[in-house]
Amino acid sequence: MGPARRNWAGNVRYAARRYHRPATVDELRRLVAGAERVRAVGTGHSFNRLGDTTGDLVSLAGLPATFQLDRDRCTVTVPAATRYGDLAARLHAQGYALANLASLPHISVAGAVATGTHGSGETIGSLASAVAGLELVTADGDLLTVDRASDGDPFAGMVVSLGALGVVTRVTLDVVPAFDIRQHVRLDLSRADLDAAFASAYSVSVFTDWRAPRLREVWVKQRAEAAPLPADWLGTTAADAPRHPVLGMPPQNCTPQLGVPGPWHERLPHFRLGFTPSSGEELQSEYHVPRAVAAEALAALDAVADLIAPVLKVCELRAVAADRLWLSPHYDRDSLAIHFTWVADAAAVLPVVAAVEERLAPFAPRPHWSKVFGLAPSAVAASHPRYADFLGLLRRLDSAGKFRTDLLDRYFPR
Ligand SMILES: Cc1cc2nc3c(=O)[nH]c(=O)nc-3n(C[C@H](O)[C@H](O)[C@H](O)COP(=O)(O)OP(=O)(O)OC[C@H]3O[C@@H](n4cnc5c(N)ncnc54)[C@H](O)[C@@H]3O)c2cc1C
């Protein structure tokens, strides 16, 4: 969080009366126990007021930096505020990897997991799906430890928490042996070949601008041991120089391309740690629909392409595997994620967001919890089969509404 106490995009000024950076978990526990209203903040990369509070805003970046790799269980336990980029470099040095990463490594583990953040890969789940355990400070200041093996179904309700169940202090994540990736950018994919593109590599992202029927760029991230793509892959051509997904932005901000093999954490994100991710001046929205209706959902958006294109920097299509996490946008369904990087002009963007939501309504779209959306609370409740269970958990763990925000009150009435 910058000194202006705004989010990364600058469109949200936090309303908190006080800011804290506890140095120990005991200090945090006393703070939470004594607070009337409190929220945790990670690296502030969310685009809406989900992470805001009128009370106390707490950054956990001052807690001791620990790193516990358990080679027998294939997990790593890290402090909540750890950035994925820092964790990845450390894991890689020990011969391990995470199965996937988001487009940027700048975000905190707890903040990303709390909102269901994901990368792409039709057989790989979101970053939240790799969570094996959590430690959190609950409303009364107690320290609660939960894990996937012993806490089963309720645990599945606590991972994508929207920060509403407590302040997470440590997260345990599944790890896999380190691997290498080759990243190629291909140009001009036919929409009819979208499924084939997703199926052809470990992680595939497709970029479009809603100005042409063909999809402008495909970022193909292949395991290094996979057979190279044929020259005429799905009727596309190979980019002959590195690209940035947002036209006009410097490719140096992006991870290496042109098929040069390299470590997983230096290829799976599109953007490099230490450089501005995306355009740096933008709003974002994202909707998740079942993969099975991907073609119909995209065809429905064609009707509003002339509204989308003028306020769009780029649109990214990704595939995400189903998981069992109650509030996950990918709960129980393999998903197509339709992401919009908008211009940084809320007045121009919000009517287009409403038009997109209206066109996607027949496909039960689930919003990305940390991005700009305006779906009706009834629609959000209806598209999340475990909504009522989460509401029960929320009321039980935070009966006084200590972790609540206006946005949570709108979507999860008391
Ligand atoms: C340029 C850019 C690119 C992005 N790319 C992707 C992408 O590829 N895929 C994707 O899915 N999303 C993407 N996002 C969205 C981003 O992943 C989410 O907004 C994520 O939540 C950001 O993590 P953060 O640490 O900044 O969280 P914050 O914005 O700080 O917080 C998010 C939420 O988590 C809660 N929280 C944070 N820390 C804790 C804690 N310790 N305990 C309990 N609750 C906590 C907060 O209260 C808040 O509700 C992108 C965002 C940007 C700005």
Short mmCIF file of C-alpha atoms and ligand atoms in Angstrom, two decimals:
data_model
loop_
_atom_site.label_atom_id
_atom_site.label_comp_id
_atom_site.label_asym_id
_atom_site.label_seq_id
_atom_site.Cartn_x
_atom_site.Cartn_y
_atom_site.Cartn_z
CA MET A 1 0.00 0.00 0.00
CA GLY A 2 1.47 3.37 -1.02
CA PRO A 3 1.70 6.40 1.27
CA ALA A 4 -1.53 7.78 -0.24
CA ARG A 5 -3.31 4.76 1.26
CA ARG A 6 -5.01 3.91 -1.94
CA ASN A 7 -5.19 0.64 -3.79
CA TRP A 8 -2.72 -0.14 -6.59
CA ALA A 9 -5.03 1.25 -9.30
CA GLY A 10 -5.71 4.44 -7.32
CA ASN A 11 -9.49 4.16 -7.73
CA VAL A 12 -10.09 3.27 -4.05
CA ARG A 13 -8.98 5.50 -1.19
CA TYR A 14 -9.21 3.37 1.95
CA ALA A 15 -11.65 4.83 4.48
CA ALA A 16 -9.83 3.34 7.48
CA ARG A 17 -9.40 5.56 10.52
CA ARG A 18 -6.22 3.80 11.63
CA TYR A 19 -3.42 1.81 9.95
CA HIS A 20 -1.36 -0.89 11.66
CA ARG A 21 1.67 -3.02 10.92
CA PRO A 22 2.01 -5.43 13.84
CA ALA A 23 5.41 -7.06 14.34
CA THR A 24 4.11 -10.20 16.08
CA VAL A 25 1.03 -12.43 15.91
CA ASP A 26 0.29 -11.63 19.59
CA GLU A 27 0.24 -7.92 18.78
CA LEU A 28 -2.16 -8.68 15.92
CA ARG A 29 -4.38 -10.79 18.20
CA ARG A 30 -4.69 -7.96 20.73
CA LEU A 31 -5.44 -5.51 17.94
CA VAL A 32 -8.20 -7.67 16.44
CA ALA A 33 -9.72 -8.51 19.84
CA GLY A 34 -9.97 -4.81 20.73
CA ALA A 35 -11.16 -3.52 17.34
CA GLU A 36 -14.73 -2.69 16.46
CA ARG A 37 -14.12 -2.98 12.70
CA VAL A 38 -10.97 -4.39 11.13
CA ARG A 39 -9.71 -5.66 7.75
CA ALA A 40 -6.42 -7.04 6.50
CA VAL A 41 -4.76 -5.60 3.41
CA GLY A 42 -2.27 -7.48 1.23
CA THR A 43 -0.56 -5.62 -1.60
CA GLY A 44 -3.72 -3.65 -2.48
CA HIS A 45 -4.14 -4.95 -6.04
CA SER A 46 -7.95 -5.23 -5.78
CA PHE A 47 -10.12 -2.87 -7.79
CA ASN A 48 -13.17 -2.58 -5.53
CA ARG A 49 -13.92 -1.77 -1.88
CA LEU A 50 -13.86 -5.40 -0.69
CA GLY A 51 -10.67 -4.77 1.29
CA ASP A 52 -11.79 -1.47 2.83
CA THR A 53 -12.99 -0.69 6.35
CA THR A 54 -14.00 2.39 8.31
CA GLY A 55 -12.10 1.00 11.31
CA ASP A 56 -8.61 -0.49 11.47
CA LEU A 57 -6.69 -1.61 8.38
CA VAL A 58 -3.88 -4.06 9.10
CA SER A 59 -0.90 -4.95 6.94
CA LEU A 60 0.84 -8.17 7.94
CA ALA A 61 4.05 -7.29 6.08
CA GLY A 62 5.82 -6.70 9.42
CA LEU A 63 5.31 -10.23 10.77
CA PRO A 64 8.46 -12.42 10.90
CA ALA A 65 9.42 -13.85 7.49
CA THR A 66 9.38 -17.63 7.89
CA PHE A 67 9.47 -20.31 5.21
CA GLN A 68 8.79 -23.94 6.09
CA LEU A 69 9.19 -26.42 3.27
CA ASP A 70 7.84 -29.88 4.15
CA ARG A 71 9.38 -32.24 1.59
CA ASP A 72 7.44 -35.25 2.90
CA ARG A 73 4.04 -33.62 2.58
CA CYS A 74 5.01 -31.53 -0.48
CA THR A 75 3.83 -28.28 1.11
CA VAL A 76 5.30 -24.92 2.02
CA THR A 77 4.01 -22.72 4.86
CA VAL A 78 4.55 -18.97 4.53
CA PRO A 79 3.45 -15.74 6.20
CA ALA A 80 0.23 -14.32 4.73
CA ALA A 81 1.84 -11.18 3.30
CA THR A 82 4.48 -13.09 1.28
CA ARG A 83 4.45 -12.02 -2.36
CA TYR A 84 4.17 -14.87 -4.85
CA GLY A 85 7.27 -13.60 -6.67
CA ASP A 86 9.41 -13.81 -3.52
CA LEU A 87 8.01 -17.22 -2.58
CA ALA A 88 8.53 -18.58 -6.09
CA ALA A 89 12.22 -17.62 -6.25
CA ARG A 90 12.83 -19.24 -2.87
CA LEU A 91 10.91 -22.40 -3.75
CA HIS A 92 12.69 -22.73 -7.08
CA ALA A 93 16.07 -22.52 -5.37
CA GLN A 94 15.04 -25.57 -3.31
CA GLY A 95 13.87 -27.51 -6.40
CA TYR A 96 10.14 -26.90 -5.96
CA ALA A 97 7.35 -25.02 -7.73
CA LEU A 98 3.73 -23.98 -7.42
CA ALA A 99 1.44 -25.55 -10.02
CA ASN A 100 0.40 -22.14 -11.33
CA LEU A 101 0.71 -18.38 -10.88
CA ALA A 102 -1.44 -15.36 -11.75
CA SER A 103 -0.47 -12.91 -14.51
CA LEU A 104 1.61 -10.97 -11.99
CA PRO A 105 3.92 -12.12 -9.14
CA HIS A 106 3.49 -8.86 -7.18
CA ILE A 107 0.46 -9.95 -5.11
CA SER A 108 0.35 -11.39 -1.58
CA VAL A 109 -0.51 -15.03 -0.99
CA ALA A 110 -3.34 -14.31 1.50
CA GLY A 111 -4.86 -11.52 -0.60
CA ALA A 112 -4.81 -13.61 -3.77
CA VAL A 113 -6.22 -16.72 -2.14
CA ALA A 114 -8.99 -14.77 -0.34
CA THR A 115 -10.39 -13.58 -3.68
CA GLY A 116 -10.03 -16.76 -5.78
CA THR A 117 -7.18 -15.40 -7.92
CA HIS A 118 -6.16 -17.69 -10.80
CA GLY A 119 -3.90 -18.11 -13.79
CA SER A 120 -4.74 -20.17 -16.85
CA GLY A 121 -4.61 -23.92 -17.55
CA GLU A 122 -7.54 -26.17 -18.23
CA THR A 123 -6.22 -28.89 -15.94
CA ILE A 124 -4.88 -26.54 -13.24
CA GLY A 125 -6.96 -24.99 -10.47
CA SER A 126 -6.81 -21.44 -9.12
CA LEU A 127 -4.12 -20.35 -6.67
CA ALA A 128 -6.68 -20.94 -3.89
CA SER A 129 -7.03 -24.59 -4.92
CA ALA A 130 -3.40 -25.16 -3.83
CA VAL A 131 -4.16 -24.17 -0.22
CA ALA A 132 -3.64 -27.08 2.20
CA GLY A 133 -3.90 -25.15 5.47
CA LEU A 134 -4.56 -21.76 7.05
CA GLU A 135 -3.81 -20.05 10.34
CA LEU A 136 -6.02 -17.08 11.18
CA VAL A 137 -6.87 -14.68 13.96
CA THR A 138 -10.64 -14.80 14.50
CA ALA A 139 -12.92 -11.99 15.70
CA ASP A 140 -12.26 -12.60 19.40
CA GLY A 141 -8.48 -12.61 18.90
CA ASP A 142 -8.10 -16.40 19.04
CA LEU A 143 -5.65 -18.19 16.76
CA LEU A 144 -7.41 -20.84 14.65
CA THR A 145 -5.57 -23.44 12.57
CA VAL A 146 -7.46 -25.38 9.89
CA ASP A 147 -6.29 -27.82 7.27
CA ARG A 148 -7.68 -29.64 4.27
CA ALA A 149 -7.04 -33.14 5.65
CA SER A 150 -8.78 -32.73 9.02
CA ASP A 151 -11.36 -30.00 8.44
CA GLY A 152 -12.87 -31.19 5.16
CA ASP A 153 -15.96 -29.32 4.07
CA PRO A 154 -15.77 -26.28 6.41
CA PHE A 155 -12.14 -25.84 5.32
CA ALA A 156 -13.35 -25.60 1.73
CA GLY A 157 -15.52 -22.69 2.90
CA MET A 158 -12.65 -20.84 4.55
CA VAL A 159 -10.10 -20.52 1.75
CA VAL A 160 -11.82 -18.05 -0.60
CA SER A 161 -12.87 -16.04 2.45
CA LEU A 162 -13.07 -12.51 1.03
CA GLY A 163 -11.17 -11.59 4.22
CA ALA A 164 -14.47 -11.92 6.06
CA LEU A 165 -13.71 -14.78 8.46
CA GLY A 166 -10.58 -13.46 10.17
CA VAL A 167 -7.07 -12.19 9.55
CA VAL A 168 -5.01 -14.95 7.94
CA THR A 169 -1.48 -15.08 9.36
CA ARG A 170 0.01 -18.14 7.62
CA VAL A 171 -0.88 -20.16 4.53
CA THR A 172 0.22 -23.69 3.63
CA LEU A 173 0.39 -24.40 -0.10
CA ASP A 174 0.89 -27.58 -2.16
CA VAL A 175 4.17 -27.69 -4.06
CA VAL A 176 5.39 -29.80 -6.98
CA PRO A 177 8.88 -30.49 -8.34
CA ALA A 178 10.33 -27.47 -10.18
CA PHE A 179 9.80 -27.46 -13.95
CA ASP A 180 10.71 -25.41 -17.00
CA ILE A 181 8.36 -23.68 -19.44
CA ARG A 182 8.71 -22.35 -23.00
CA GLN A 183 6.51 -19.36 -23.84
CA HIS A 184 5.45 -18.58 -27.41
CA VAL A 185 3.14 -15.84 -28.66
CA ARG A 186 1.02 -16.81 -31.68
CA LEU A 187 -1.07 -14.40 -33.73
CA ASP A 188 -4.62 -14.49 -35.12
CA LEU A 189 -6.50 -17.44 -33.68
CA SER A 190 -9.95 -18.30 -34.97
CA ARG A 191 -12.53 -18.31 -32.17
CA ALA A 192 -13.63 -21.76 -33.35
CA ASP A 193 -10.20 -23.05 -32.25
CA LEU A 194 -10.34 -21.66 -28.71
CA ASP A 195 -10.96 -25.06 -27.07
CA ALA A 196 -8.20 -26.66 -29.10
CA ALA A 197 -5.83 -23.87 -28.07
CA PHE A 198 -6.60 -24.31 -24.35
CA ALA A 199 -6.10 -28.07 -24.67
CA SER A 200 -2.74 -27.80 -26.42
CA ALA A 201 -0.44 -26.61 -23.60
CA TYR A 202 0.05 -26.39 -19.83
CA SER A 203 -1.19 -22.78 -19.61
CA VAL A 204 -2.76 -20.76 -22.42
CA SER A 205 -3.98 -17.14 -22.39
CA VAL A 206 -5.81 -15.58 -25.32
CA PHE A 207 -5.94 -11.82 -25.86
CA THR A 208 -8.50 -9.97 -27.93
CA ASP A 209 -9.74 -6.41 -28.42
CA TRP A 210 -13.33 -7.03 -29.58
CA ARG A 211 -12.54 -5.15 -32.79
CA ALA A 212 -12.00 -8.19 -35.04
CA PRO A 213 -13.61 -11.60 -35.22
CA ARG A 214 -10.22 -13.31 -34.83
CA LEU A 215 -8.43 -13.42 -31.47
CA ARG A 216 -5.33 -11.22 -31.62
CA GLU A 217 -2.72 -13.12 -29.57
CA VAL A 218 -2.32 -16.49 -27.89
CA TRP A 219 0.29 -16.81 -25.12
CA VAL A 220 1.19 -20.50 -25.08
CA LYS A 221 3.14 -21.72 -22.03
CA GLN A 222 4.35 -25.27 -22.74
CA ARG A 223 6.18 -27.60 -20.40
CA ALA A 224 9.77 -27.64 -21.71
CA GLU A 225 9.61 -31.40 -22.36
CA ALA A 226 6.46 -31.08 -24.56
CA ALA A 227 6.75 -31.35 -28.34
CA PRO A 228 7.20 -27.91 -29.96
CA LEU A 229 4.12 -26.36 -31.63
CA PRO A 230 3.97 -26.97 -35.40
CA ALA A 231 4.73 -23.92 -37.54
CA ASP A 232 1.11 -23.74 -38.75
CA TRP A 233 -0.39 -24.34 -35.27
CA LEU A 234 -4.17 -23.86 -35.50
CA GLY A 235 -3.73 -21.61 -38.51
CA THR A 236 -1.82 -18.99 -36.50
CA THR A 237 1.55 -17.37 -37.16
CA ALA A 238 4.39 -16.98 -34.67
CA ALA A 239 5.20 -13.52 -33.28
CA ASP A 240 8.75 -12.65 -34.36
CA ALA A 241 9.48 -10.33 -31.41
CA PRO A 242 8.46 -10.16 -27.71
CA ARG A 243 5.02 -8.71 -27.03
CA HIS A 244 3.12 -6.95 -24.24
CA PRO A 245 -0.59 -7.84 -24.05
CA VAL A 246 -1.53 -4.13 -23.92
CA LEU A 247 -0.65 -2.48 -27.24
CA GLY A 248 1.91 0.31 -26.85
CA MET A 249 3.31 -0.98 -23.53
CA PRO A 250 6.98 -2.13 -23.36
CA PRO A 251 7.58 -5.89 -23.85
CA GLN A 252 10.50 -5.61 -21.39
CA ASN A 253 7.89 -5.60 -18.60
CA CYS A 254 6.90 -9.12 -19.66
CA THR A 255 8.37 -12.57 -19.08
CA PRO A 256 10.65 -14.01 -21.81
CA GLN A 257 8.96 -15.34 -24.96
CA LEU A 258 10.10 -16.69 -28.36
CA GLY A 259 10.23 -20.24 -26.96
CA VAL A 260 13.32 -19.73 -24.78
CA PRO A 261 12.98 -22.32 -21.98
CA GLY A 262 13.17 -21.05 -18.40
CA PRO A 263 11.99 -21.65 -14.84
CA TRP A 264 8.24 -21.93 -14.21
CA HIS A 265 8.07 -18.69 -12.17
CA GLU A 266 9.76 -16.69 -14.94
CA ARG A 267 7.30 -17.85 -17.63
CA LEU A 268 3.88 -18.57 -16.03
CA PRO A 269 3.18 -14.92 -15.03
CA HIS A 270 2.93 -12.54 -18.00
CA PHE A 271 4.57 -9.71 -16.04
CA ARG A 272 7.95 -9.50 -14.31
CA LEU A 273 8.46 -8.64 -10.66
CA GLY A 274 10.18 -5.25 -10.44
CA PHE A 275 8.30 -3.90 -13.46
CA THR A 276 4.82 -2.38 -13.76
CA PRO A 277 2.32 -5.17 -14.46
CA SER A 278 -0.38 -4.66 -17.09
CA SER A 279 -0.74 -0.99 -18.11
CA GLY A 280 -0.54 0.58 -14.64
CA GLU A 281 -3.49 2.88 -15.38
CA GLU A 282 -6.67 0.85 -15.58
CA LEU A 283 -9.72 -0.78 -14.05
CA GLN A 284 -10.40 -4.50 -14.34
CA SER A 285 -13.48 -6.75 -14.38
CA GLU A 286 -13.68 -10.51 -14.83
CA TYR A 287 -16.48 -13.06 -15.15
CA HIS A 288 -16.32 -16.85 -14.97
CA VAL A 289 -18.75 -18.96 -16.98
CA PRO A 290 -18.84 -22.76 -17.47
CA ARG A 291 -16.37 -23.90 -20.15
CA ALA A 292 -19.22 -25.89 -21.68
CA VAL A 293 -20.98 -22.63 -22.72
CA ALA A 294 -17.85 -20.65 -23.61
CA ALA A 295 -18.75 -20.24 -27.28
CA GLU A 296 -22.31 -19.09 -26.52
CA ALA A 297 -21.12 -16.64 -23.85
CA LEU A 298 -18.60 -15.04 -26.24
CA ALA A 299 -21.24 -14.90 -28.99
CA ALA A 300 -23.58 -13.10 -26.55
CA LEU A 301 -20.88 -10.47 -25.97
CA ASP A 302 -20.58 -9.85 -29.73
CA ALA A 303 -23.80 -7.85 -29.45
CA VAL A 304 -22.03 -5.30 -27.21
CA ALA A 305 -18.59 -5.40 -28.89
CA ASP A 306 -19.08 -1.83 -30.12
CA LEU A 307 -19.58 -0.70 -26.50
CA ILE A 308 -16.67 -2.77 -25.14
CA ALA A 309 -13.97 -1.85 -27.68
CA PRO A 310 -13.76 1.94 -27.05
CA VAL A 311 -13.16 1.56 -23.28
CA LEU A 312 -11.02 -1.58 -23.47
CA LYS A 313 -7.23 -1.87 -23.17
CA VAL A 314 -7.30 -5.63 -23.65
CA CYS A 315 -9.51 -8.66 -22.97
CA GLU A 316 -7.98 -11.94 -21.80
CA LEU A 317 -9.61 -15.37 -22.01
CA ARG A 318 -8.32 -18.10 -19.69
CA ALA A 319 -9.30 -21.65 -18.75
CA VAL A 320 -9.43 -22.66 -15.08
CA ALA A 321 -10.08 -26.15 -13.68
CA ALA A 322 -12.98 -26.75 -11.29
CA ASP A 323 -12.39 -26.81 -7.52
CA ARG A 324 -14.45 -27.47 -4.37
CA LEU A 325 -13.96 -24.13 -2.59
CA TRP A 326 -17.37 -22.73 -1.65
CA LEU A 327 -17.01 -19.15 -2.87
CA SER A 328 -14.57 -19.89 -5.65
CA PRO A 329 -15.57 -18.57 -9.08
CA HIS A 330 -14.60 -22.07 -10.28
CA TYR A 331 -16.60 -24.07 -7.73
CA ASP A 332 -17.66 -27.37 -9.30
CA ARG A 333 -17.24 -26.17 -12.86
CA ASP A 334 -14.39 -25.96 -15.35
CA SER A 335 -14.47 -22.31 -16.28
CA LEU A 336 -13.77 -19.81 -19.01
CA ALA A 337 -12.52 -16.61 -17.37
CA ILE A 338 -13.41 -13.53 -19.42
CA HIS A 339 -11.23 -10.68 -18.20
CA PHE A 340 -11.43 -7.00 -19.22
CA THR A 341 -8.65 -4.47 -18.66
CA TRP A 342 -10.56 -1.20 -19.00
CA VAL A 343 -9.40 2.39 -19.34
CA ALA A 344 -9.12 4.16 -15.97
CA ASP A 345 -12.40 6.06 -16.35
CA ALA A 346 -15.13 4.66 -14.10
CA ALA A 347 -17.87 6.89 -15.56
CA ALA A 348 -17.21 5.52 -19.05
CA VAL A 349 -16.60 1.94 -17.93
CA LEU A 350 -19.47 1.26 -15.51
CA PRO A 351 -22.28 1.36 -18.12
CA VAL A 352 -20.27 -1.08 -20.26
CA VAL A 353 -19.77 -3.37 -17.25
CA ALA A 354 -23.57 -3.35 -16.82
CA ALA A 355 -24.06 -4.21 -20.51
CA VAL A 356 -21.55 -7.08 -20.29
CA GLU A 357 -23.29 -8.44 -17.19
CA GLU A 358 -26.68 -8.27 -18.90
CA ARG A 359 -25.39 -10.23 -21.91
CA LEU A 360 -23.68 -12.84 -19.70
CA ALA A 361 -26.68 -13.26 -17.36
CA PRO A 362 -28.01 -16.44 -19.06
CA PHE A 363 -24.67 -18.17 -18.33
CA ALA A 364 -24.70 -17.73 -14.52
CA PRO A 365 -21.53 -15.59 -14.49
CA ARG A 366 -19.52 -15.53 -11.29
CA PRO A 367 -17.59 -12.29 -10.72
CA HIS A 368 -13.94 -12.03 -9.77
CA TRP A 369 -14.44 -10.92 -6.19
CA SER A 370 -11.70 -8.30 -6.23
CA LYS A 371 -12.54 -6.58 -9.53
CA VAL A 372 -15.21 -4.10 -10.68
CA PHE A 373 -18.67 -5.66 -10.89
CA GLY A 374 -22.27 -4.67 -10.23
CA LEU A 375 -24.20 -7.94 -10.47
CA ALA A 376 -27.38 -8.09 -8.38
CA PRO A 377 -26.89 -9.81 -5.00
CA SER A 378 -29.62 -12.32 -5.93
CA ALA A 379 -27.68 -13.29 -9.08
CA VAL A 380 -24.44 -13.71 -7.15
CA ALA A 381 -26.19 -15.86 -4.54
CA ALA A 382 -27.84 -17.99 -7.24
CA SER A 383 -24.60 -18.64 -9.13
CA HIS A 384 -22.75 -19.90 -6.01
CA PRO A 385 -24.24 -23.25 -4.91
CA ARG A 386 -22.57 -23.03 -1.44
CA TYR A 387 -23.66 -19.41 -0.85
CA ALA A 388 -25.97 -20.30 2.09
CA ASP A 389 -23.23 -22.40 3.71
CA PHE A 390 -20.77 -19.53 3.47
CA LEU A 391 -23.34 -17.14 4.95
CA GLY A 392 -23.74 -19.54 7.90
CA LEU A 393 -19.96 -19.69 8.39
CA LEU A 394 -19.73 -15.91 8.21
CA ARG A 395 -22.46 -15.42 10.82
CA ARG A 396 -20.90 -18.03 13.12
CA LEU A 397 -17.28 -16.81 12.93
CA ASP A 398 -18.06 -13.09 12.89
CA SER A 399 -21.39 -12.64 14.65
CA ALA A 400 -20.65 -8.99 15.53
CA GLY A 401 -19.70 -8.08 11.95
CA LYS A 402 -16.14 -7.03 12.88
CA PHE A 403 -14.72 -7.94 9.45
CA ARG A 404 -17.66 -6.62 7.46
CA THR A 405 -17.56 -3.98 4.73
CA ASP A 406 -20.35 -2.28 2.77
CA LEU A 407 -19.61 -4.58 -0.17
CA LEU A 408 -19.91 -7.68 2.04
CA ASP A 409 -23.13 -6.36 3.59
CA ARG A 410 -24.58 -5.90 0.10
CA TYR A 411 -23.77 -9.43 -1.07
CA PHE A 412 -24.06 -11.26 2.29
CA PRO A 413 -26.80 -9.48 4.27
CA ARG A 414 -26.67 -10.02 8.04
C1 LIG B 1 -2.24 -5.67 -12.69
C2 LIG B 1 -3.09 -6.70 -12.06
C3 LIG B 1 -3.13 -7.97 -12.60
C4 LIG B 1 -3.96 -8.96 -12.03
N1 LIG B 1 -3.94 -10.21 -12.56
C5 LIG B 1 -4.74 -11.16 -12.04
C6 LIG B 1 -4.74 -12.49 -12.55
O1 LIG B 1 -3.95 -12.85 -13.41
N2 LIG B 1 -5.63 -13.38 -12.05
C7 LIG B 1 -6.52 -13.04 -11.07
O2 LIG B 1 -7.34 -13.88 -10.69
N3 LIG B 1 -6.49 -11.80 -10.50
C8 LIG B 1 -5.63 -10.87 -10.96
N4 LIG B 1 -5.59 -9.63 -10.39
C9 LIG B 1 -6.38 -9.38 -9.19
C10 LIG B 1 -5.58 -9.73 -7.91
O3 LIG B 1 -5.02 -11.00 -8.00
C11 LIG B 1 -6.49 -9.70 -6.69
O4 LIG B 1 -7.00 -8.42 -6.52
C12 LIG B 1 -5.77 -10.14 -5.38
O5 LIG B 1 -6.73 -10.16 -4.36
C13 LIG B 1 -4.66 -9.18 -5.06
O6 LIG B 1 -3.95 -9.60 -3.92
P1 LIG B 1 -3.51 -8.48 -2.86
O7 LIG B 1 -2.50 -9.07 -1.99
O8 LIG B 1 -3.18 -7.22 -3.55
O9 LIG B 1 -4.89 -8.34 -2.07
P2 LIG B 1 -5.60 -7.01 -1.51
O10 LIG B 1 -6.19 -6.26 -2.65
O11 LIG B 1 -4.70 -6.30 -0.59
O12 LIG B 1 -6.78 -7.72 -0.68
C14 LIG B 1 -7.73 -8.52 -1.34
C15 LIG B 1 -8.68 -9.10 -0.30
O13 LIG B 1 -8.00 -10.04 0.50
C16 LIG B 1 -8.15 -9.70 1.86
N5 LIG B 1 -6.91 -10.03 2.55
C17 LIG B 1 -5.66 -9.63 2.24
N6 LIG B 1 -4.80 -10.12 3.14
C18 LIG B 1 -5.51 -10.85 4.02
C19 LIG B 1 -5.19 -11.59 5.19
N7 LIG B 1 -3.94 -11.69 5.64
N8 LIG B 1 -6.20 -12.18 5.85
C20 LIG B 1 -7.47 -12.11 5.43
N9 LIG B 1 -7.83 -11.41 4.35
C21 LIG B 1 -6.86 -10.80 3.64
C22 LIG B 1 -8.44 -8.22 1.89
O14 LIG B 1 -9.16 -7.85 3.07
C23 LIG B 1 -9.27 -8.06 0.64
O15 LIG B 1 -10.60 -8.35 0.91
C24 LIG B 1 -4.76 -8.64 -10.90
C25 LIG B 1 -4.70 -7.34 -10.34
C26 LIG B 1 -3.87 -6.40 -10.90
C27 LIG B 1 -3.79 -5.03 -10.28
#
